[in-house]
GROMACS .gro file of C-alpha atoms in nm:
model
  301
    1MET     CA    1  -1.670  -1.008  -6.545
    2LYS     CA    2  -1.730  -0.650  -6.664
    3GLU     CA    3  -1.979  -0.774  -6.921
    4PHE     CA    4  -2.173  -0.964  -6.653
    5ILE     CA    5  -2.200  -0.657  -6.429
    6VAL     CA    6  -2.313  -0.446  -6.721
    7THR     CA    7  -2.579  -0.704  -6.803
    8LEU     CA    8  -2.709  -0.690  -6.448
    9LEU     CA    9  -2.727  -0.315  -6.456
   10LEU     CA   10  -2.897  -0.297  -6.793
   11THR     CA   11  -3.164  -0.545  -6.687
   12GLY     CA   12  -3.254  -0.321  -6.398
   13LEU     CA   13  -3.145  -0.543  -6.113
   14LEU     CA   14  -3.026  -0.245  -5.916
   15ALA     CA   15  -3.309  -0.009  -6.001
   16GLY     CA   16  -3.426   0.148  -5.680
   17THR     CA   17  -3.478   0.519  -5.696
   18ALA     CA   18  -3.636   0.690  -5.402
   19ALA     CA   19  -3.986   0.583  -5.309
   20ALA     CA   20  -4.190   0.755  -5.044
   21GLN     CA   21  -4.267   0.435  -4.858
   22GLU     CA   22  -3.921   0.274  -4.851
   23SER     CA   23  -4.043  -0.009  -5.073
   24GLN     CA   24  -3.911  -0.108  -5.410
   25PRO     CA   25  -4.076  -0.235  -5.730
   26ALA     CA   26  -4.071  -0.601  -5.818
   27LYS     CA   27  -3.740  -0.698  -5.978
   28PRO     CA   28  -3.658  -0.978  -6.219
   29LEU     CA   29  -3.508  -1.310  -6.117
   30SER     CA   30  -3.130  -1.282  -6.106
   31LYS     CA   31  -2.956  -1.491  -6.369
   32SER     CA   32  -2.691  -1.724  -6.230
   33PRO     CA   33  -2.338  -1.659  -6.353
   34PRO     CA   34  -2.150  -1.931  -6.542
   35GLY     CA   35  -1.950  -2.184  -6.343
   36VAL     CA   36  -2.163  -2.156  -6.031
   37GLN     CA   37  -2.347  -2.434  -5.851
   38VAL     CA   38  -2.692  -2.306  -5.752
   39TYR     CA   39  -2.892  -2.440  -5.458
   40ARG     CA   40  -3.238  -2.282  -5.453
   41ASP     CA   41  -3.505  -2.275  -5.186
   42LEU     CA   42  -3.297  -2.416  -4.901
   43ALA     CA   43  -3.501  -2.412  -4.580
   44TYR     CA   44  -3.292  -2.277  -4.294
   45VAL     CA   45  -3.550  -2.351  -4.024
   46PRO     CA   46  -3.764  -2.665  -3.978
   47ASP     CA   47  -4.095  -2.666  -4.165
   48ALA     CA   48  -4.004  -2.337  -4.334
   49ARG     CA   49  -4.259  -2.158  -4.544
   50GLU     CA   50  -4.164  -1.980  -4.863
   51GLN     CA   51  -4.006  -1.674  -4.706
   52ARG     CA   52  -3.778  -1.857  -4.463
   53ARG     CA   53  -3.554  -2.003  -4.728
   54LEU     CA   54  -3.235  -1.903  -4.905
   55ASN     CA   55  -3.063  -1.942  -5.239
   56LEU     CA   56  -2.698  -2.038  -5.230
   57TYR     CA   57  -2.451  -1.979  -5.515
   58VAL     CA   58  -2.115  -2.157  -5.486
   59PRO     CA   59  -1.839  -2.113  -5.748
   60GLU     CA   60  -1.728  -2.441  -5.901
   61ASN     CA   61  -1.365  -2.543  -5.948
   62ARG     CA   62  -1.249  -2.309  -5.672
   63GLN     CA   63  -1.022  -2.425  -5.394
   64GLY     CA   64  -1.209  -2.388  -5.067
   65PRO     CA   65  -1.333  -2.332  -4.819
   66LEU     CA   66  -1.470  -2.013  -4.974
   67PRO     CA   67  -1.563  -1.686  -4.804
   68LEU     CA   68  -1.938  -1.626  -4.800
   69ILE     CA   69  -2.133  -1.305  -4.863
   70VAL     CA   70  -2.489  -1.311  -4.732
   71TRP     CA   71  -2.721  -1.080  -4.927
   72ILE     CA   72  -3.033  -0.942  -4.753
   73HIS     CA   73  -3.288  -0.783  -4.985
   74GLY     CA   74  -3.464  -0.453  -4.930
   75GLY     CA   75  -3.826  -0.354  -4.978
   76GLY     CA   76  -3.933  -0.178  -4.661
   77TRP     CA   77  -3.948  -0.513  -4.473
   78LYS     CA   78  -4.272  -0.579  -4.663
   79ASP     CA   79  -4.161  -0.639  -5.023
   80GLY     CA   80  -3.867  -0.788  -5.204
   81SER     CA   81  -3.740  -1.138  -5.271
   82ARG     CA   82  -3.431  -1.352  -5.230
   83ASN     CA   83  -3.456  -1.424  -5.603
   84HIS     CA   84  -3.324  -1.075  -5.678
   85CYS     CA   85  -2.954  -1.079  -5.587
   86PRO     CA   86  -2.748  -0.800  -5.746
   87ILE     CA   87  -2.418  -0.916  -5.592
   88LEU     CA   88  -2.393  -1.239  -5.792
   89PRO     CA   89  -2.093  -1.102  -5.987
   90TRP     CA   90  -1.891  -1.162  -5.672
   91THR     CA   91  -1.917  -1.536  -5.732
   92GLN     CA   92  -1.682  -1.470  -6.024
   93LYS     CA   93  -1.432  -1.333  -5.774
   94GLY     CA   94  -1.423  -1.645  -5.561
   95TYR     CA   95  -1.698  -1.571  -5.309
   96ALA     CA   96  -1.994  -1.793  -5.233
   97VAL     CA   97  -2.316  -1.590  -5.211
   98ALA     CA   98  -2.631  -1.665  -5.011
   99SER     CA   99  -2.946  -1.464  -5.079
  100LEU     CA  100  -3.185  -1.472  -4.783
  101GLY     CA  101  -3.559  -1.461  -4.762
  102TYR     CA  102  -3.714  -1.360  -4.433
  103ARG     CA  103  -4.063  -1.313  -4.294
  104LEU     CA  104  -4.213  -0.990  -4.420
  105SER     CA  105  -4.397  -0.749  -4.196
  106GLN     CA  106  -4.745  -0.833  -4.325
  107ARG     CA  107  -4.698  -1.178  -4.176
  108ALA     CA  108  -4.472  -1.122  -3.876
  109LYS     CA  109  -4.362  -0.820  -3.675
  110PHE     CA  110  -4.017  -0.736  -3.548
  111PRO     CA  111  -3.802  -0.911  -3.425
  112ALA     CA  112  -3.907  -1.194  -3.659
  113GLN     CA  113  -3.692  -1.052  -3.940
  114ILE     CA  114  -3.365  -1.045  -3.747
  115GLU     CA  115  -3.445  -1.382  -3.589
  116ASP     CA  116  -3.468  -1.523  -3.940
  117CYS     CA  117  -3.142  -1.364  -4.052
  118LYS     CA  118  -2.962  -1.499  -3.746
  119ALA     CA  119  -3.112  -1.845  -3.799
  120ALA     CA  120  -2.991  -1.842  -4.160
  121ILE     CA  121  -2.636  -1.749  -4.057
  122ARG     CA  122  -2.630  -2.031  -3.800
  123TRP     CA  123  -2.768  -2.278  -4.056
  124LEU     CA  124  -2.503  -2.182  -4.310
  125ARG     CA  125  -2.226  -2.203  -4.052
  126VAL     CA  126  -2.332  -2.551  -3.939
  127ARG     CA  127  -2.333  -2.670  -4.302
  128ALA     CA  128  -2.022  -2.484  -4.411
  129GLN     CA  129  -1.822  -2.797  -4.494
  130GLU     CA  130  -2.106  -2.944  -4.701
  131TYR     CA  131  -2.116  -2.635  -4.924
  132ASN     CA  132  -1.741  -2.559  -4.931
  133ILE     CA  133  -1.786  -2.243  -4.718
  134ASP     CA  134  -1.544  -2.102  -4.463
  135PRO     CA  135  -1.745  -2.055  -4.140
  136ASN     CA  136  -1.495  -1.797  -4.019
  137ARG     CA  137  -1.527  -1.569  -4.323
  138MET     CA  138  -1.888  -1.457  -4.349
  139ALA     CA  139  -2.011  -1.112  -4.450
  140ALA     CA  140  -2.358  -0.953  -4.432
  141TRP     CA  141  -2.453  -0.714  -4.712
  142GLY     CA  142  -2.795  -0.555  -4.755
  143GLU     CA  143  -2.981  -0.268  -4.916
  144SER     CA  144  -3.238  -0.042  -4.745
  145ALA     CA  145  -3.440  -0.270  -4.512
  146GLY     CA  146  -3.177  -0.534  -4.582
  147GLY     CA  147  -2.907  -0.284  -4.487
  148HIS     CA  148  -3.085  -0.235  -4.155
  149LEU     CA  149  -3.092  -0.613  -4.095
  150ALA     CA  150  -2.729  -0.659  -4.204
  151SER     CA  151  -2.631  -0.383  -3.962
  152LEU     CA  152  -2.824  -0.555  -3.682
  153LEU     CA  153  -2.632  -0.875  -3.756
  154GLY     CA  154  -2.317  -0.671  -3.709
  155THR     CA  155  -2.401  -0.482  -3.393
  156ALA     CA  156  -2.642  -0.725  -3.223
  157GLY     CA  157  -2.447  -1.045  -3.276
  158ASP     CA  158  -2.452  -1.101  -2.902
  159VAL     CA  159  -2.827  -1.050  -2.846
  160ALA     CA  160  -2.919  -1.402  -2.732
  161GLU     CA  161  -3.296  -1.348  -2.723
  162TRP     CA  162  -3.302  -1.330  -3.104
  163GLU     CA  163  -3.131  -1.665  -3.151
  164LYS     CA  164  -3.447  -1.855  -3.243
  165GLY     CA  165  -3.452  -2.191  -3.419
  166ASN     CA  166  -3.302  -2.536  -3.376
  167GLU     CA  167  -2.951  -2.469  -3.501
  168VAL     CA  168  -2.685  -2.395  -3.244
  169GLY     CA  169  -2.373  -2.187  -3.289
  170SER     CA  170  -2.280  -1.830  -3.367
  171SER     CA  171  -2.475  -1.588  -3.584
  172ARG     CA  172  -2.194  -1.333  -3.586
  173VAL     CA  173  -2.051  -1.206  -3.912
  174GLN     CA  174  -1.700  -1.086  -3.986
  175LEU     CA  175  -1.796  -0.768  -4.174
  176VAL     CA  176  -2.099  -0.567  -4.282
  177ILE     CA  177  -2.176  -0.373  -4.600
  178ASP     CA  178  -2.472  -0.146  -4.535
  179TRP     CA  179  -2.638   0.021  -4.831
  180TYR     CA  180  -2.859   0.307  -4.708
  181GLY     CA  181  -3.024   0.117  -4.423
  182ARG     CA  182  -3.197   0.278  -4.126
  183ALA     CA  183  -2.975   0.280  -3.819
  184ASN     CA  184  -3.226   0.446  -3.586
  185LEU     CA  185  -3.599   0.377  -3.611
  186ILE     CA  186  -3.719   0.580  -3.314
  187ARG     CA  187  -3.822   0.903  -3.487
  188VAL     CA  188  -3.983   0.746  -3.791
  189ALA     CA  189  -4.170   0.494  -3.575
  190THR     CA  190  -4.303   0.745  -3.322
  191ASP     CA  191  -4.394   1.038  -3.549
  192PRO     CA  192  -4.777   1.044  -3.580
  193ALA     CA  193  -4.740   1.176  -3.934
  194LEU     CA  194  -4.574   0.848  -4.031
  195ALA     CA  195  -4.839   0.612  -3.893
  196ASP     CA  196  -4.862   0.435  -4.229
  197SER     CA  197  -4.487   0.401  -4.281
  198PRO     CA  198  -4.312   0.067  -4.337
  199SER     CA  199  -4.139   0.117  -4.001
  200ALA     CA  200  -4.477   0.134  -3.826
  201LEU     CA  201  -4.589  -0.180  -4.008
  202LEU     CA  202  -4.268  -0.355  -3.907
  203LEU     CA  203  -4.318  -0.269  -3.540
  204GLY     CA  204  -4.692  -0.325  -3.533
  205GLY     CA  205  -4.785   0.031  -3.443
  206ASN     CA  206  -4.687   0.394  -3.423
  207GLY     CA  207  -4.625   0.650  -3.152
  208ASP     CA  208  -4.491   0.633  -2.800
  209LYS     CA  209  -4.625   0.281  -2.749
  210VAL     CA  210  -4.362   0.142  -2.986
  211ALA     CA  211  -4.075   0.369  -2.879
  212GLU     CA  212  -3.896   0.099  -2.680
  213LEU     CA  213  -3.940  -0.159  -2.955
  214ALA     CA  214  -3.809   0.096  -3.206
  215ARG     CA  215  -3.503   0.148  -2.988
  216ARG     CA  216  -3.444  -0.228  -2.974
  217ALA     CA  217  -3.487  -0.252  -3.351
  218SER     CA  218  -3.220   0.014  -3.415
  219PRO     CA  219  -2.869  -0.108  -3.500
  220ILE     CA  220  -2.718   0.201  -3.340
  221THR     CA  221  -2.851   0.086  -3.000
  222TYR     CA  222  -2.608  -0.206  -2.986
  223VAL     CA  223  -2.285  -0.048  -3.107
  224SER     CA  224  -1.985  -0.177  -2.910
  225ALA     CA  225  -1.612  -0.221  -2.954
  226ASP     CA  226  -1.639  -0.586  -3.060
  227ASP     CA  227  -1.851  -0.512  -3.366
  228PRO     CA  228  -1.709  -0.618  -3.706
  229PRO     CA  229  -1.582  -0.367  -3.962
  230PHE     CA  230  -1.848  -0.172  -4.153
  231LEU     CA  231  -1.862  -0.026  -4.503
  232ILE     CA  232  -2.160   0.210  -4.526
  233MET     CA  233  -2.269   0.355  -4.860
  234HIS     CA  234  -2.541   0.619  -4.891
  235GLY     CA  235  -2.656   0.867  -5.154
  236ASP     CA  236  -2.661   1.233  -5.056
  237LEU     CA  237  -2.996   1.282  -5.237
  238ASP     CA  238  -3.174   0.994  -5.063
  239LYS     CA  239  -3.532   1.109  -4.992
  240VAL     CA  240  -3.633   0.785  -4.818
  241VAL     CA  241  -3.361   0.720  -4.561
  242PRO     CA  242  -3.177   1.044  -4.484
  243LEU     CA  243  -2.800   1.047  -4.516
  244ALA     CA  244  -2.792   1.172  -4.156
  245GLN     CA  245  -2.889   0.820  -4.046
  246SER     CA  246  -2.567   0.673  -4.184
  247GLU     CA  247  -2.360   0.968  -4.068
  248ALA     CA  248  -2.475   0.926  -3.708
  249PHE     CA  249  -2.429   0.549  -3.727
  250ALA     CA  250  -2.077   0.580  -3.863
  251GLN     CA  251  -1.990   0.829  -3.592
  252ALA     CA  252  -2.119   0.596  -3.319
  253LEU     CA  253  -1.917   0.306  -3.460
  254ARG     CA  254  -1.609   0.523  -3.487
  255GLU     CA  255  -1.641   0.643  -3.127
  256ALA     CA  256  -1.667   0.282  -3.011
  257GLY     CA  257  -1.342   0.199  -3.187
  258VAL     CA  258  -1.499   0.000  -3.472
  259GLU     CA  259  -1.346   0.022  -3.817
  260VAL     CA  260  -1.596   0.201  -4.040
  261ASN     CA  261  -1.583   0.361  -4.382
  262LEU     CA  262  -1.874   0.585  -4.481
  263VAL     CA  263  -1.890   0.644  -4.856
  264VAL     CA  264  -2.127   0.922  -4.965
  265LEU     CA  265  -2.240   0.896  -5.327
  266LYS     CA  266  -2.284   1.243  -5.470
  267GLY     CA  267  -2.606   1.283  -5.664
  268ALA     CA  268  -2.736   0.935  -5.574
  269GLY     CA  269  -3.077   0.863  -5.427
  270HIS     CA  270  -3.222   0.558  -5.252
  271GLY     CA  271  -3.047   0.293  -5.456
  272GLY     CA  272  -2.970   0.286  -5.824
  273GLU     CA  273  -2.698   0.171  -6.058
  274GLU     CA  274  -2.460   0.430  -5.911
  275PHE     CA  275  -2.382   0.191  -5.626
  276LEU     CA  276  -2.203  -0.047  -5.863
  277ARG     CA  277  -2.004   0.204  -6.059
  278PRO     CA  278  -1.643   0.087  -6.107
  279GLU     CA  279  -1.502   0.326  -5.848
  280TYR     CA  280  -1.742   0.193  -5.584
  281VAL     CA  281  -1.689  -0.170  -5.683
  282LYS     CA  282  -1.318  -0.107  -5.624
  283ILE     CA  283  -1.392   0.023  -5.272
  284ILE     CA  284  -1.612  -0.280  -5.202
  285ASP     CA  285  -1.348  -0.521  -5.332
  286THR     CA  286  -1.075  -0.360  -5.124
  287PHE     CA  287  -1.291  -0.389  -4.812
  288LEU     CA  288  -1.388  -0.751  -4.878
  289ASN     CA  289  -1.035  -0.857  -4.966
  290LYS     CA  290  -0.895  -0.693  -4.655
  291HIS     CA  291  -1.126  -0.875  -4.417
  292LEU     CA  292  -1.225  -1.194  -4.601
  293GLY     CA  293  -0.936  -1.247  -4.840
  294PRO     CA  294  -0.676  -1.447  -4.644
  295ARG     CA  295  -0.808  -1.775  -4.513
  296ARG     CA  296  -0.855  -1.760  -4.137
  297THR     CA  297  -0.777  -2.040  -3.898
  298ALA     CA  298  -0.914  -1.889  -3.579
  299GLU     CA  299  -1.270  -1.970  -3.472
  300SER     CA  300  -1.537  -1.713  -3.548
  301LYS     CA  301  -1.620  -1.470  -3.276
   0.00000   0.00000   0.00000
């Protein structure tokens, strides 16, 4: 297990130092771990194009149904790929992993991205038995733009207008791991100096005209007492998404009575191998085991 994580790190799968435009360089295809059944390019909506598909990794020879971690890639909502999935080592710990693609902002504006994520969750839940997945133990984990979308899955699970697609059922998740995602898009979307930012591209404009859409796109807008537990991890030297974003988000969750753990990585920027150092993997494992470890019999929220 340790050797596999080291291999991922050395091949640069977590490279992501600060970039002025919130995007990340192209990353290599993640190598599947041993003993894992891989289902690639599964379309989670009818007539899906390339971006609206997912890769699913299910450990073999494991008694199920298995808890599922849904990975949502970063890239400023305009770059990135489901084929880069740095959390594949968790398949060696008994978790199924789904890596989502979603419509990027060059093709579709918000809320297309969260509609896609919700559709994927519903699709996976409907087919849980087919893939040996527990529909009541599903986590959302994302980095940067993916952290923003994972957080929206957590706080806006009850926003019915975003439940697009043919599949019925719940798109709620049982926990969220947010790596340095934006929790509040209002300032960055309305500042005229940031008219060319990825946030402006996501929303289809900049300035006061998109202020309401920016509010609706912000995970912090929907915080309520029934949100799932959150683990938020953020570097204190992040030049792309300020640490203050996660601090304010954690405080809002805490005030609403939601379980939240904010982990500040000293000396870390916007991503990087620091996020999978052994001490942080231990924190992640403790969080996952606490909320997804024992098999649940109750229906998902």
